[in-house]
């Protein structure tokens, strides 16, 4: 049935008016709450790397299409542009629902209360309306059976394919940039990690000595001989007193490390190393006065990774202490890279992944970490996603005391870190692009990296407890345990480890 010219004109005007209302409302809502819109785009699995220019460009593109639709002379071009944009939006949702690692929150505006599937249906409806409008508007100007009408379908098909191709290209490019060439854009998981348990430790002098076999082991700075053992629910707590077979040392900086079934008592200022089993908490001296050290990571029964001071250069260096059959020390001076003084600028934390048999050293004051094999042979130098590649430190030398110290508070990049299998967790102190300042006042940010792929994965928030920030944490068996003030808090990481953590290559 052929519609009358008047009926077609009314339909075209109706479709045009719907598009004008949609785009004016959508563009206005984006511009009025621009910061929120930009933050939401920053969390998009497709647009994270391009959130800046997409946030600026989208509302102005929508308003430009409105101008084309308002003037009859340019209305056909406006409908073509509207069709392309709605196809692009629809393809975006299809990729989000079927190929994205997670589904982000709604983009707000007129579709704020719709699910992603409802968004898709809404968009497809407008795609169909655009096709109807283009067909009727073209029929006004030419014979529907002419060559021009055939060209119409060719143009529509080309615009459809082009719009879908743009979305696919954005998805592939954004994933590559975010994971391997990240411009400091965090991808936060769309749900909050759940606080499962918490326990009052009374004092804030505890530190994580180790984890394993469903237990968390806490050392105590003010009472170095005490070890506290909790289960994963934090409800069952036991305390033990460590007994050493030799106490005739000038202890100044004792630390306890637990790697079940063994535990180690170390003091790098003496230096000395004791070893025992967690069954009786009695430790025997296995090494003394071999080499001083400040940071340690237990690798296995007979090898300990350390950070020590290279005597000739008086700079930090990494090394290995082999304990069997005799004590042997191996240093690798070139692994830590000096930027300022070789001491403060190379400060950081040392970890060992038992699953991968890899050492990981994370710098405190620059966006770098090191991954090596158990013999300190460099595998690669990785980067955290912030842009601070050079340590920003002010260091003063006190000649009367012969020491160096900070002359201003240091600019910390990576405050704390933990390794679980192939995943490196870093508590960052720096705010990334498109992030909410309000959230930084409420929570700490943890960034997650895959040390096998050398890639950034995602980020999540650990909320403050009683207005106190997380000071240290450890990750074990799908849980994150944090020390916050005088509390220990257990968070469930749920499905975060799904398809992310693995034992080996």
PDB file of C-alpha atoms in Angstrom, residues 226-356:
ATOM      1  CA  UNK A 226      55.527 -12.990  69.308  1.00  0.00           C
ATOM      2  CA  UNK A 227      53.789 -14.568  66.329  1.00  0.00           C
ATOM      3  CA  UNK A 228      50.005 -14.389  65.887  1.00  0.00           C
ATOM      4  CA  UNK A 229      48.204 -16.992  63.772  1.00  0.00           C
ATOM      5  CA  UNK A 230      44.664 -16.474  62.433  1.00  0.00           C
ATOM      6  CA  UNK A 231      42.478 -18.543  60.162  1.00  0.00           C
ATOM      7  CA  UNK A 232      40.892 -17.052  57.043  1.00  0.00           C
ATOM      8  CA  UNK A 233      37.760 -16.033  58.979  1.00  0.00           C
ATOM      9  CA  UNK A 234      39.926 -14.117  61.492  1.00  0.00           C
ATOM     10  CA  UNK A 235      37.885 -15.670  64.315  1.00  0.00           C
ATOM     11  CA  UNK A 236      40.339 -18.289  65.509  1.00  0.00           C
ATOM     12  CA  UNK A 237      43.456 -16.618  66.832  1.00  0.00           C
ATOM     13  CA  UNK A 238      46.456 -18.139  68.555  1.00  0.00           C
ATOM     14  CA  UNK A 239      49.652 -16.559  69.779  1.00  0.00           C
ATOM     15  CA  UNK A 240      53.032 -18.213  70.119  1.00  0.00           C
ATOM     16  CA  UNK A 241      56.409 -17.183  71.469  1.00  0.00           C
ATOM     17  CA  UNK A 242      59.357 -17.841  69.187  1.00  0.00           C
ATOM     18  CA  UNK A 243      62.376 -19.389  70.874  1.00  0.00           C
ATOM     19  CA  UNK A 244      65.855 -18.897  69.402  1.00  0.00           C
ATOM     20  CA  UNK A 245      68.764 -21.206  70.183  1.00  0.00           C
ATOM     21  CA  UNK A 246      71.131 -18.236  70.338  1.00  0.00           C
ATOM     22  CA  UNK A 247      70.193 -14.781  71.600  1.00  0.00           C
ATOM     23  CA  UNK A 248      73.673 -13.353  71.971  1.00  0.00           C
ATOM     24  CA  UNK A 249      73.320 -10.871  69.151  1.00  0.00           C
ATOM     25  CA  UNK A 250      72.793  -7.089  69.150  1.00  0.00           C
ATOM     26  CA  UNK A 251      69.338  -7.351  67.565  1.00  0.00           C
ATOM     27  CA  UNK A 252      67.979  -4.082  66.188  1.00  0.00           C
ATOM     28  CA  UNK A 253      65.643  -4.928  63.311  1.00  0.00           C
ATOM     29  CA  UNK A 254      64.127  -8.387  63.701  1.00  0.00           C
ATOM     30  CA  UNK A 255      61.591  -9.568  61.145  1.00  0.00           C
ATOM     31  CA  UNK A 256      59.746 -12.875  60.911  1.00  0.00           C
ATOM     32  CA  UNK A 257      58.918 -14.577  57.597  1.00  0.00           C
ATOM     33  CA  UNK A 258      56.625 -17.603  57.387  1.00  0.00           C
ATOM     34  CA  UNK A 259      56.514 -20.000  54.425  1.00  0.00           C
ATOM     35  CA  UNK A 260      54.823 -23.161  55.770  1.00  0.00           C
ATOM     36  CA  UNK A 261      56.011 -25.495  57.118  1.00  0.00           C
ATOM     37  CA  UNK A 262      58.991 -23.292  58.008  1.00  0.00           C
ATOM     38  CA  UNK A 263      59.496 -19.886  59.543  1.00  0.00           C
ATOM     39  CA  UNK A 264      62.518 -17.624  59.568  1.00  0.00           C
ATOM     40  CA  UNK A 265      63.737 -14.993  62.015  1.00  0.00           C
ATOM     41  CA  UNK A 266      66.049 -12.493  60.374  1.00  0.00           C
ATOM     42  CA  UNK A 267      67.934  -9.385  61.393  1.00  0.00           C
ATOM     43  CA  UNK A 268      69.917  -7.813  58.602  1.00  0.00           C
ATOM     44  CA  UNK A 269      71.704  -5.396  60.924  1.00  0.00           C
ATOM     45  CA  UNK A 270      73.547  -8.169  62.792  1.00  0.00           C
ATOM     46  CA  UNK A 271      73.253  -9.980  60.366  1.00  0.00           C
ATOM     47  CA  UNK A 272      71.741 -13.360  61.285  1.00  0.00           C
ATOM     48  CA  UNK A 273      69.185 -15.874  60.013  1.00  0.00           C
ATOM     49  CA  UNK A 274      67.303 -18.427  62.135  1.00  0.00           C
ATOM     50  CA  UNK A 275      65.073 -21.183  60.802  1.00  0.00           C
ATOM     51  CA  UNK A 276      62.461 -23.394  62.449  1.00  0.00           C
ATOM     52  CA  UNK A 277      59.185 -25.227  61.920  1.00  0.00           C
ATOM     53  CA  UNK A 278      55.779 -23.765  62.725  1.00  0.00           C
ATOM     54  CA  UNK A 279      54.931 -26.838  64.755  1.00  0.00           C
ATOM     55  CA  UNK A 280      57.050 -25.894  67.787  1.00  0.00           C
ATOM     56  CA  UNK A 281      58.160 -22.313  66.948  1.00  0.00           C
ATOM     57  CA  UNK A 282      61.772 -23.057  67.881  1.00  0.00           C
ATOM     58  CA  UNK A 283      64.410 -21.687  65.524  1.00  0.00           C
ATOM     59  CA  UNK A 284      68.072 -22.538  65.075  1.00  0.00           C
ATOM     60  CA  UNK A 285      70.799 -20.257  63.786  1.00  0.00           C
ATOM     61  CA  UNK A 286      71.715 -21.184  60.200  1.00  0.00           C
ATOM     62  CA  UNK A 287      73.683 -18.107  59.095  1.00  0.00           C
ATOM     63  CA  UNK A 288      75.416 -15.220  60.814  1.00  0.00           C
ATOM     64  CA  UNK A 289      77.655 -12.349  59.827  1.00  0.00           C
ATOM     65  CA  UNK A 290      77.608 -13.273  56.141  1.00  0.00           C
ATOM     66  CA  UNK A 291      76.149 -10.057  54.678  1.00  0.00           C
ATOM     67  CA  UNK A 292      73.942  -7.225  55.897  1.00  0.00           C
ATOM     68  CA  UNK A 293      70.511  -6.820  54.326  1.00  0.00           C
ATOM     69  CA  UNK A 294      67.391  -4.659  54.652  1.00  0.00           C
ATOM     70  CA  UNK A 295      64.702  -6.444  52.593  1.00  0.00           C
ATOM     71  CA  UNK A 296      64.148 -10.192  52.228  1.00  0.00           C
ATOM     72  CA  UNK A 297      61.941 -12.672  50.373  1.00  0.00           C
ATOM     73  CA  UNK A 298      62.006 -16.388  51.171  1.00  0.00           C
ATOM     74  CA  UNK A 299      62.279 -18.417  47.954  1.00  0.00           C
ATOM     75  CA  UNK A 300      62.700 -21.974  49.227  1.00  0.00           C
ATOM     76  CA  UNK A 301      64.218 -23.961  52.095  1.00  0.00           C
ATOM     77  CA  UNK A 302      67.752 -23.122  51.088  1.00  0.00           C
ATOM     78  CA  UNK A 303      67.616 -19.773  49.283  1.00  0.00           C
ATOM     79  CA  UNK A 304      66.650 -16.252  50.365  1.00  0.00           C
ATOM     80  CA  UNK A 305      66.508 -13.178  48.139  1.00  0.00           C
ATOM     81  CA  UNK A 306      67.793  -9.988  49.767  1.00  0.00           C
ATOM     82  CA  UNK A 307      68.396  -6.328  49.147  1.00  0.00           C
ATOM     83  CA  UNK A 308      71.722  -5.246  50.533  1.00  0.00           C
ATOM     84  CA  UNK A 309      74.180  -2.364  50.211  1.00  0.00           C
ATOM     85  CA  UNK A 310      76.983  -2.694  47.694  1.00  0.00           C
ATOM     86  CA  UNK A 311      80.020  -1.727  49.789  1.00  0.00           C
ATOM     87  CA  UNK A 312      82.217  -0.146  47.068  1.00  0.00           C
ATOM     88  CA  UNK A 313      79.410   2.055  45.675  1.00  0.00           C
ATOM     89  CA  UNK A 314      77.302   2.279  48.845  1.00  0.00           C
ATOM     90  CA  UNK A 315      74.198   1.667  46.730  1.00  0.00           C
ATOM     91  CA  UNK A 316      71.337  -0.808  47.003  1.00  0.00           C
ATOM     92  CA  UNK A 317      71.701  -4.088  45.169  1.00  0.00           C
ATOM     93  CA  UNK A 318      69.823  -7.364  45.030  1.00  0.00           C
ATOM     94  CA  UNK A 319      71.334 -10.696  45.938  1.00  0.00           C
ATOM     95  CA  UNK A 320      70.737 -14.322  46.866  1.00  0.00           C
ATOM     96  CA  UNK A 321      71.845 -16.093  50.055  1.00  0.00           C
ATOM     97  CA  UNK A 322      72.223 -19.813  49.479  1.00  0.00           C
ATOM     98  CA  UNK A 323      72.092 -21.708  52.771  1.00  0.00           C
ATOM     99  CA  UNK A 324      72.947 -25.272  51.763  1.00  0.00           C
ATOM    100  CA  UNK A 325      75.370 -26.986  51.761  1.00  0.00           C
ATOM    101  CA  UNK A 326      77.203 -23.862  52.895  1.00  0.00           C
ATOM    102  CA  UNK A 327      76.312 -20.198  53.059  1.00  0.00           C
ATOM    103  CA  UNK A 328      77.028 -18.499  49.757  1.00  0.00           C
ATOM    104  CA  UNK A 329      76.127 -14.956  48.680  1.00  0.00           C
ATOM    105  CA  UNK A 330      75.525 -13.912  45.078  1.00  0.00           C
ATOM    106  CA  UNK A 331      75.027 -10.206  44.251  1.00  0.00           C
ATOM    107  CA  UNK A 332      73.730  -8.698  41.003  1.00  0.00           C
ATOM    108  CA  UNK A 333      74.696  -4.990  41.137  1.00  0.00           C
ATOM    109  CA  UNK A 334      73.111  -3.906  37.829  1.00  0.00           C
ATOM    110  CA  UNK A 335      69.573  -5.132  38.493  1.00  0.00           C
ATOM    111  CA  UNK A 336      68.491  -2.055  40.492  1.00  0.00           C
ATOM    112  CA  UNK A 337      68.885   1.097  38.409  1.00  0.00           C
ATOM    113  CA  UNK A 338      70.181   4.255  40.064  1.00  0.00           C
ATOM    114  CA  UNK A 339      68.475   7.580  39.292  1.00  0.00           C
ATOM    115  CA  UNK A 340      69.604   9.886  42.113  1.00  0.00           C
ATOM    116  CA  UNK A 341      71.643   8.313  44.908  1.00  0.00           C
ATOM    117  CA  UNK A 342      71.194   4.570  44.426  1.00  0.00           C
ATOM    118  CA  UNK A 343      69.696   4.170  47.910  1.00  0.00           C
ATOM    119  CA  UNK A 344      66.479   6.115  48.438  1.00  0.00           C
ATOM    120  CA  UNK A 345      65.600   6.148  44.734  1.00  0.00           C
ATOM    121  CA  UNK A 346      65.899   2.336  44.516  1.00  0.00           C
ATOM    122  CA  UNK A 347      63.889   1.636  47.660  1.00  0.00           C
ATOM    123  CA  UNK A 348      61.052  -0.826  47.212  1.00  0.00           C
ATOM    124  CA  UNK A 349      59.457  -4.148  48.168  1.00  0.00           C
ATOM    125  CA  UNK A 350      60.631  -7.648  47.237  1.00  0.00           C
ATOM    126  CA  UNK A 351      58.341 -10.619  46.554  1.00  0.00           C
ATOM    127  CA  UNK A 352      58.655 -14.202  45.378  1.00  0.00           C
ATOM    128  CA  UNK A 353      55.976 -16.111  43.492  1.00  0.00           C
ATOM    129  CA  UNK A 354      56.217 -19.732  44.562  1.00  0.00           C
ATOM    130  CA  UNK A 355      53.851 -20.729  41.753  1.00  0.00           C
ATOM    131  CA  UNK A 356      55.927 -19.113  38.981  1.00  0.00           C
TER     132      UNK A 356
END
